[in-house]
Coordinates of C-alpha atoms in Angstrom, one line a residue:
Chain A
M374 CA -75.8 -16.4 -25.3
S375 CA -73.7 -13.8 -27.3
I376 CA -70.9 -14.1 -29.7
A377 CA -68.7 -12.7 -27.2
R378 CA -69.2 -14.6 -24.3
F379 CA -69.0 -17.8 -25.9
V380 CA -65.5 -16.7 -27.2
S381 CA -64.6 -15.7 -24.1
C382 CA -66.4 -19.3 -22.7
T383 CA -64.3 -20.9 -25.8
A384 CA -60.8 -19.1 -24.9
V385 CA -61.3 -20.1 -21.6
T386 CA -61.6 -23.7 -22.0
A387 CA -58.6 -23.6 -24.5
A388 CA -56.0 -22.0 -21.7
L389 CA -57.9 -24.4 -19.3
L390 CA -57.1 -27.8 -21.3
A391 CA -53.5 -26.3 -22.4
S392 CA -52.5 -25.5 -18.6
A393 CA -53.7 -29.3 -18.3
S394 CA -51.8 -30.1 -20.7
V395 CA -48.9 -28.1 -20.1
R396 CA -49.4 -29.7 -15.5
R397 CA -48.9 -33.2 -17.3
A398 CA -46.0 -32.5 -19.8
S399 CA -43.9 -31.0 -16.1
A400 CA -45.6 -33.9 -14.4
D401 CA -44.3 -36.4 -16.8
A402 CA -40.7 -33.8 -17.3
P403 CA -37.7 -35.6 -15.4
A404 CA -36.8 -33.9 -12.2
P405 CA -34.0 -30.6 -12.8
R406 CA -30.1 -32.1 -12.4
V407 CA -29.4 -31.1 -9.0
V408 CA -26.5 -29.4 -8.4
E409 CA -24.7 -29.5 -4.4
V410 CA -23.6 -25.6 -3.7
T411 CA -22.4 -25.4 -0.4
A412 CA -21.3 -21.9 0.6
R413 CA -18.5 -20.9 4.1
R414 CA -16.5 -17.4 4.6
F415 CA -14.9 -16.4 1.8
E416 CA -15.0 -19.8 -1.0
F417 CA -18.1 -21.6 -2.0
T418 CA -17.2 -25.6 -3.6
P419 CA -17.2 -26.1 -6.4
A420 CA -15.6 -23.0 -7.3
A421 CA -16.9 -23.9 -10.6
I422 CA -19.6 -25.6 -12.4
R423 CA -20.9 -26.7 -16.2
L424 CA -24.0 -26.2 -17.3
R425 CA -25.9 -26.8 -21.3
K426 CA -27.3 -24.5 -22.6
G427 CA -31.6 -25.3 -22.2
E428 CA -31.1 -27.6 -19.6
T429 CA -33.1 -26.6 -16.9
V430 CA -31.2 -27.1 -13.4
T431 CA -31.5 -26.5 -9.4
L432 CA -28.4 -25.9 -7.7
R433 CA -29.5 -26.7 -3.8
L434 CA -27.3 -24.2 -1.9
R435 CA -26.1 -24.9 2.0
T436 CA -24.1 -22.8 4.4
L437 CA -21.6 -23.6 6.8
D438 CA -21.4 -20.7 8.3
V439 CA -23.0 -17.9 8.4
R440 CA -26.3 -16.2 5.7
H441 CA -24.6 -16.2 2.0
G442 CA -26.0 -15.1 -0.9
L443 CA -26.4 -15.7 -5.1
F444 CA -26.3 -13.5 -7.7
S445 CA -25.9 -13.3 -11.2
R446 CA -28.8 -10.9 -13.2
P447 CA -27.5 -12.9 -16.2
L448 CA -28.5 -15.6 -15.0
G449 CA -30.6 -14.3 -13.2
I450 CA -29.8 -15.8 -9.6
D451 CA -30.6 -13.5 -6.8
A452 CA -31.0 -15.8 -3.7
E453 CA -30.3 -16.1 -0.1
F454 CA -29.8 -18.7 2.3
E455 CA -28.6 -19.8 5.8
P456 CA -27.7 -22.4 8.4
G457 CA -29.9 -24.9 8.4
A458 CA -31.8 -24.9 5.8
A459 CA -30.9 -25.3 2.0
R460 CA -32.3 -23.4 -0.3
D461 CA -33.4 -24.6 -4.4
V462 CA -32.4 -22.4 -7.1
T463 CA -33.6 -23.6 -10.5
I464 CA -32.5 -22.0 -13.6
T465 CA -32.2 -22.6 -17.6
P466 CA -29.2 -21.2 -19.4
R467 CA -30.5 -19.3 -22.8
E468 CA -26.4 -18.2 -23.4
T469 CA -23.5 -19.6 -23.7
G470 CA -20.5 -17.9 -21.9
T471 CA -18.9 -17.6 -18.3
F472 CA -20.8 -16.1 -16.4
V473 CA -19.6 -14.6 -12.6
V474 CA -21.9 -15.9 -9.8
I475 CA -20.9 -13.8 -6.6
C476 CA -21.8 -14.0 -2.9
D477 CA -24.0 -10.2 -2.4
R478 CA -24.1 -10.9 0.6
F479 CA -21.9 -9.4 2.6
C480 CA -20.4 -12.2 5.6
G481 CA -16.7 -10.2 6.1
S482 CA -13.7 -9.4 4.6
G483 CA -13.1 -11.4 1.8
H484 CA -16.6 -11.5 0.5
G485 CA -15.3 -9.7 -2.7
N486 CA -14.1 -12.2 -3.9
M487 CA -16.6 -15.6 -2.9
K488 CA -17.5 -16.6 -5.8
I489 CA -18.6 -19.8 -8.8
A490 CA -17.5 -19.1 -12.5
V491 CA -20.4 -20.8 -13.6
V492 CA -19.2 -22.4 -17.7
V493 CA -22.5 -22.7 -20.2
E494 CA -22.0 -24.6 -22.7
Chain B
M1382 CA -26.7 7.1 18.2
R1383 CA -29.6 9.3 18.3
N1384 CA -28.8 13.1 15.9
T1385 CA -27.7 15.0 18.7
D1386 CA -24.7 12.8 19.2
R1387 CA -24.4 13.0 16.1
R1388 CA -23.8 17.0 15.5
S1389 CA -22.0 17.1 18.6
F1390 CA -19.2 15.0 16.0
L1391 CA -19.4 17.4 14.0
K1392 CA -19.0 20.2 16.4
I1393 CA -15.9 18.9 18.0
A1394 CA -14.5 18.0 14.3
G1395 CA -14.6 22.0 13.7
I1396 CA -15.4 21.9 10.5
S1397 CA -15.0 19.6 7.6
I1398 CA -12.8 16.5 6.1
G1399 CA -10.5 16.0 2.7
A1400 CA -9.2 13.2 0.5
G1401 CA -11.1 12.2 -2.4
A1402 CA -12.7 15.1 -4.0
L1403 CA -12.9 18.8 -4.0
Y1404 CA -16.5 20.5 -5.0
R1405 CA -16.5 23.6 -5.7
V1406 CA -20.3 25.0 -6.6
A1407 CA -20.5 28.2 -8.3
P1408 CA -21.5 31.4 -7.6
L1409 CA -24.5 30.6 -9.9
L1410 CA -26.5 34.3 -9.4
G1411 CA -23.5 35.7 -12.0
A1412 CA -23.9 32.6 -13.8
G1413 CA -26.2 34.5 -16.6
R1414 CA -30.1 32.9 -18.3
E1415 CA -29.8 30.2 -16.8
G1416 CA -27.8 31.0 -13.4
A1417 CA -30.1 32.8 -12.4
G1418 CA -33.0 30.5 -13.3
L1419 CA -31.3 27.8 -11.1
S1420 CA -31.2 30.2 -8.5
R1421 CA -34.5 31.9 -8.3
A1422 CA -35.4 28.4 -8.1
L1423 CA -33.1 27.5 -5.5
R1424 CA -35.3 30.2 -3.4
E1425 CA -38.0 28.4 -4.4
A1426 CA -36.9 25.5 -3.4
N1427 CA -35.0 25.6 0.3
G1428 CA -35.2 29.5 1.3
E1429 CA -31.5 29.2 1.0
P1430 CA -29.7 32.2 0.0
L1431 CA -26.9 31.0 -2.5
R1432 CA -23.5 31.3 -2.1
P1433 CA -20.1 30.3 -3.6
F1434 CA -18.9 26.9 -1.1
S1435 CA -16.5 24.2 -1.6
F1436 CA -16.9 20.5 -0.4
V1437 CA -14.5 17.4 -0.3
Q1438 CA -15.5 13.5 -0.4
L1439 CA -13.6 11.5 1.4
S1440 CA -13.3 7.6 1.3
D1441 CA -12.5 4.3 2.1
T1442 CA -10.0 5.1 4.5
H1443 CA -10.4 1.0 6.6
V1444 CA -9.5 2.2 9.7
G1445 CA -8.5 -0.6 11.2
F1446 CA -7.0 -2.3 8.1
E1447 CA -3.6 -4.1 8.2
G1448 CA -1.5 -6.0 6.0
P1449 CA -0.8 -6.8 2.5
P1450 CA -1.6 -5.6 -0.3
D1451 CA -1.4 -2.4 1.8
P1452 CA 1.5 -1.7 4.6
L1453 CA 0.6 2.3 4.9
G1454 CA -2.5 1.7 7.5
T1455 CA -4.6 5.2 7.9
R1456 CA -1.0 6.9 6.7
A1457 CA -2.7 7.8 3.8
F1458 CA -5.9 8.8 5.4
E1459 CA -4.1 11.1 7.9
R1460 CA -1.5 12.4 4.7
A1461 CA -5.0 13.2 3.4
V1462 CA -6.3 15.7 6.6
E1463 CA -3.1 17.4 6.1
T1464 CA -3.9 18.6 2.8
I1465 CA -7.2 19.4 3.2
N1466 CA -5.9 21.7 6.2
A1467 CA -3.1 22.9 4.5
L1468 CA -5.5 24.0 0.9
P1469 CA -5.9 27.4 0.9
E1470 CA -9.3 27.5 0.5
P1471 CA -10.7 25.5 3.2
P1472 CA -13.7 22.7 1.9
E1473 CA -16.8 23.9 4.1
L1474 CA -18.0 20.4 4.3
I1475 CA -16.9 16.6 4.2
L1476 CA -19.2 13.9 2.8
F1477 CA -18.0 10.6 3.6
T1478 CA -19.4 7.9 1.5
G1479 CA -18.0 4.5 3.3
D1480 CA -15.9 1.9 4.7
L1481 CA -14.5 4.2 7.3
T1482 CA -13.8 1.1 9.0
H1483 CA -12.7 -1.7 8.2
D1484 CA -14.8 -4.8 9.5
T1485 CA -14.4 -6.8 12.6
E1486 CA -16.8 -9.0 14.4
D1487 CA -15.3 -7.9 18.0
R1488 CA -17.5 -5.2 18.9
R1489 CA -15.9 -3.4 20.9
E1490 CA -12.6 -4.1 18.2
H1491 CA -15.2 -2.1 15.8
A1492 CA -16.0 0.5 18.2
A1493 CA -12.5 1.0 18.7
R1494 CA -11.7 1.4 15.0
L1495 CA -14.7 4.0 14.9
K1496 CA -13.3 6.1 17.9
R1497 CA -9.7 6.1 15.8
F1498 CA -11.6 7.5 12.8
R1499 CA -13.1 10.0 14.7
E1500 CA -9.8 10.9 16.6
I1501 CA -8.4 11.0 12.7
A1502 CA -11.6 13.0 10.8
G1503 CA -12.0 15.8 14.4
K1504 CA -7.8 16.8 13.0
L1505 CA -9.4 18.2 9.7
S1506 CA -10.0 21.7 9.7
V1507 CA -14.0 21.8 8.7
Q1508 CA -17.4 23.4 8.8
A1509 CA -19.2 19.5 9.0
I1510 CA -18.8 16.0 8.5
H1511 CA -21.6 13.9 7.0
C1512 CA -20.9 9.8 6.3
V1513 CA -22.7 7.6 5.5
P1514 CA -21.4 4.1 5.5
G1515 CA -19.8 1.1 3.6
E1516 CA -20.3 -2.5 3.9
H1517 CA -17.4 -2.8 6.3
D1518 CA -18.6 -0.3 8.3
A1519 CA -22.2 -1.1 9.1
A1520 CA -23.3 -4.5 7.3
L1521 CA -22.6 -7.1 9.9
D1522 CA -24.4 -5.3 12.1
G1523 CA -27.2 -4.0 9.9
G1524 CA -25.7 -0.4 10.9
A1525 CA -26.2 -0.5 14.7
L1526 CA -22.3 0.8 16.0
F1527 CA -22.1 3.5 13.2
R1528 CA -25.9 4.7 14.2
E1529 CA -24.3 4.7 18.1
S1530 CA -21.8 6.7 17.4
L1531 CA -21.5 8.4 13.8
G1532 CA -25.8 9.0 14.3
P1533 CA -27.8 7.9 11.3
T1534 CA -27.1 5.2 8.2
S1535 CA -29.3 8.2 5.9
Y1536 CA -30.1 11.6 5.7
S1537 CA -31.2 14.8 4.2
F1538 CA -29.9 18.6 5.0
D1539 CA -29.5 21.6 2.5
H1540 CA -26.2 23.4 2.0
R1541 CA -26.3 27.5 0.1
G1542 CA -29.0 25.9 -1.5
V1543 CA -28.0 22.3 -2.4
H1544 CA -29.8 19.6 -1.4
F1545 CA -27.7 17.0 0.2
V1546 CA -28.9 13.0 0.0
G1547 CA -26.6 10.7 2.2
L1548 CA -28.1 7.0 0.5
D1549 CA -27.2 3.9 2.6
N1550 CA -27.1 1.0 0.5
V1551 CA -25.1 -1.3 2.9
S1552 CA -26.9 -1.8 5.7
R1553 CA -29.4 -4.4 4.6
G1554 CA -26.4 -7.3 3.8
K1555 CA -27.2 -7.1 0.6
P1556 CA -26.2 -3.9 -2.0
E1557 CA -29.2 -2.5 -1.6
I1558 CA -31.9 0.6 -0.7
G1559 CA -34.5 -0.7 0.2
K1560 CA -38.3 0.1 -0.1
E1561 CA -37.8 2.1 3.1
Q1562 CA -36.1 3.7 2.3
L1563 CA -36.7 4.6 -1.7
A1564 CA -40.7 5.9 0.6
W1565 CA -38.5 8.2 2.2
L1566 CA -36.6 9.7 -0.6
E1567 CA -39.5 10.2 -2.6
R1568 CA -41.2 12.2 0.0
D1569 CA -38.1 14.3 0.5
L1570 CA -37.3 15.1 -2.5
S1571 CA -41.0 15.7 -3.2
R1572 CA -40.3 19.9 -2.6
F1573 CA -38.0 20.7 -5.0
G1574 CA -38.4 21.6 -8.8
P1575 CA -36.7 19.8 -11.5
S1576 CA -34.2 22.7 -11.6
A1577 CA -32.9 22.1 -7.7
P1578 CA -29.6 21.1 -7.5
I1579 CA -29.1 17.6 -5.8
V1580 CA -26.6 15.4 -4.6
V1581 CA -26.9 12.3 -3.7
F1582 CA -23.9 10.1 -2.0
T1583 CA -23.6 7.0 -1.0
H1584 CA -20.9 3.7 -1.1
R1585 CA -21.5 1.8 -3.8
P1586 CA -22.2 2.9 -7.6
L1587 CA -26.3 3.6 -8.1
F1588 CA -25.9 1.3 -11.4
D1589 CA -24.6 -1.9 -12.7
L1590 CA -20.9 -0.9 -13.3
K1591 CA -19.7 -4.1 -12.6
P1592 CA -22.1 -6.5 -10.7
E1593 CA -19.5 -9.4 -11.2
W1594 CA -17.1 -7.7 -8.9
E1595 CA -21.0 -6.6 -6.5
W1596 CA -20.8 -2.9 -8.3
F1597 CA -23.7 -1.7 -8.3
T1598 CA -26.1 -1.6 -6.3
D1599 CA -29.7 -3.9 -7.0
D1600 CA -32.4 -1.2 -6.7
G1601 CA -30.1 1.7 -7.4
D1602 CA -32.3 2.4 -11.1
A1603 CA -35.0 3.2 -8.9
V1604 CA -33.2 5.5 -7.0
M1605 CA -32.2 6.7 -10.2
N1606 CA -36.4 7.2 -11.2
L1607 CA -36.7 9.3 -8.8
L1608 CA -34.1 11.6 -9.1
A1609 CA -35.2 11.4 -12.8
R1610 CA -37.1 14.3 -13.3
F1611 CA -34.2 17.0 -11.7
E1612 CA -31.7 18.8 -14.1
N1613 CA -28.7 19.1 -11.9
V1614 CA -28.1 15.6 -10.5
T1615 CA -24.8 14.4 -9.0
V1616 CA -24.0 11.1 -7.0
L1617 CA -20.8 11.0 -5.2
Y1618 CA -19.2 7.2 -4.6
G1619 CA -16.8 4.8 -2.9
H1620 CA -16.8 2.0 -2.8
I1621 CA -15.0 0.8 -6.0
H1622 CA -10.5 2.2 -4.7
R1623 CA -10.6 4.1 -7.6
A1624 CA -11.6 7.6 -9.5
D1625 CA -14.4 7.1 -12.0
H1626 CA -16.7 9.0 -13.7
R1627 CA -20.4 8.1 -16.2
R1628 CA -22.8 10.4 -17.3
I1629 CA -25.7 8.7 -17.2
G1630 CA -29.0 10.2 -18.3
R1631 CA -28.9 13.2 -16.5
A1632 CA -26.5 12.4 -14.0
D1633 CA -23.1 12.6 -13.1
H1634 CA -21.6 9.7 -10.8
H1635 CA -18.7 10.5 -9.3
A1636 CA -15.9 8.0 -7.7
A1637 CA -13.3 8.9 -5.7
R1638 CA -10.6 7.0 -4.6
S1639 CA -9.2 5.0 -1.9
L1640 CA -7.0 5.6 0.8
V1641 CA -6.0 2.6 1.0
F1642 CA -5.2 -0.1 -1.8
A1643 CA -6.2 0.9 -5.1
F1644 CA -8.2 -1.3 -7.5
P1645 CA -7.4 -2.0 -10.9
D1646 CA -10.1 -0.5 -14.0
P1647 CA -12.7 -2.5 -14.3
E1648 CA -13.3 -2.3 -18.3
S1649 CA -9.2 -4.0 -18.3
G1650 CA -10.0 -7.4 -18.2
A1651 CA -8.3 -7.2 -15.3
E1652 CA -9.1 -9.6 -11.9
K1653 CA -11.2 -7.8 -8.9
K1654 CA -7.5 -7.9 -7.0
P1655 CA -6.0 -4.4 -5.6
L1656 CA -3.0 -3.0 -6.7
P1657 CA 0.1 -3.5 -5.9
F1658 CA 1.7 -1.3 -3.1
R1659 CA 4.9 0.5 -4.8
K1660 CA 7.7 1.5 -2.4
E1661 CA 8.9 4.8 -4.7
R1662 CA 5.3 5.8 -5.0
P1663 CA 3.1 4.8 -1.4
F1664 CA 0.4 6.1 -2.3
A1665 CA 0.2 5.4 -5.6
N1666 CA -3.7 6.5 -7.1
L1667 CA -4.9 7.6 -3.6
G1668 CA -5.3 11.0 -2.8
I1669 CA -7.9 13.8 -3.7
R1670 CA -9.7 14.5 -6.6
R1671 CA -10.8 18.5 -6.7
I1672 CA -13.7 19.6 -8.8
A1673 CA -14.5 23.5 -9.4
A1674 CA -18.1 24.7 -11.3
P1675 CA -16.6 28.1 -11.9
G1676 CA -20.1 28.0 -14.7
A1677 CA -23.9 26.9 -15.3
P1678 CA -24.8 24.4 -13.7
G1679 CA -22.7 21.3 -15.2
A1680 CA -20.0 22.8 -15.9
L1681 CA -17.3 21.3 -13.5
S1682 CA -14.3 21.2 -14.0
I1683 CA -12.3 17.9 -12.4
D1684 CA -8.4 18.0 -11.3
D1685 CA -7.6 15.2 -9.4
V1686 CA -4.7 15.0 -7.1
E1687 CA -2.6 12.0 -6.2
L1688 CA -1.6 12.4 -2.3
S1689 CA 2.0 13.6 -2.5
A1690 CA 4.6 11.3 -0.7
A1691 CA 7.9 13.7 -2.0
E1692 CA 9.1 14.1 1.9
F1693 CA 8.7 10.0 2.4
S1694 CA 11.6 9.3 -0.7
G1695 CA 14.1 7.3 0.1
T1696 CA 14.6 4.1 2.6
A1697 CA 14.6 6.9 5.6
G1698 CA 11.5 8.7 5.1
I1699 CA 9.7 5.3 3.9
Q1700 CA 10.8 4.4 7.3
Q1701 CA 9.7 7.0 8.7
L1702 CA 6.4 6.7 7.5
L1703 CA 6.2 3.3 8.5
K1704 CA 7.1 4.5 12.0
G1705 CA 9.9 2.6 12.2
G1706 CA 8.0 -0.6 9.9
S1707 CA 9.2 -2.0 7.3
F1708 CA 8.0 -3.6 3.6
A1709 CA 6.7 -6.8 3.1

């Protein structure tokens, strides 16, 4: 075995071990907190959500009427969800502040002010 | 609707529309070395002779919208038509940047609103009208009724050496162009050299003006990347119900005033709430922006003109304006 191949195999083995370690840690970690979010024209419930910086949270999205969207570039949210099926979006806010999360799938007059204030502390 | 149907609408309309912005394209042949270079590039690009002309952008009439915060309904649109028809130099084209109608789920009512839009626009004395939809026109049905009534939601054409591109960033429901339209745009632009003047007209802004107010297009960067090699790019849009200009890279992005209620300055810290209606100035913040380019490309001068309501001042005038109605 050449030195180059030995190094390569060693690196792969280390990566696999690291990967397994990550998987174990992930399996052992507590499940993210779930925040239920319900949408209907032209409001989200709740209209405000408080999160902690660095906390991983799953937003469970449901709609009571038509298809809606959920969008925030700073929080990394870009989702659509439709009647009859919940959609999970998991985020880990990295910055504190108040972020306006909008419905970005046009759902009729009033859509333009359909939003959630997400406060990250 | 097929292209032939849209062309028949253009014929019925007579000439072009106006209110939002009037653009004058300069006689570039006499504009010195830079202008001559552009002239040559244009001839090479599309073979059209360069001639000066002007055109107007009209936006956000929301035909069918009623009630607060703007009790005037289509009055400003009708007023804009009169204003454009009275211009000493008639524009050759009208570009309509979306939200021609206000949305409704009732298909028959939506068709009636589109018909009403065509009736008002048809009174304009212009050569051609070109429309792209806004989300209120096309997002609920994927643009089906818009296409049936007015033609394609995206397309391009050349006029006197300028290449115009209408882009649809509303029909997918989300604020996006989509891969299919991007591929079409790339093919469409491929025959032009870097100095060809390109005018893009669309509804939503193609940059992140204020995403938390939905004033953006998610894949707008992809559009601007395709346009990055061009030296003369102007993007005209509506949606934000106020005049705005930003120069980003080598492109100028202009938003036109609306013809129903205006929105506040996005940088003012205000809420996204329409500006209140003012009885003493019923057309406040609604009107025409005229842009002239008398010299070399890029040397635009902007003239914002609020729609006049002088003859409607006083209680009697307001009552006349509302045709017997009354302000809340």
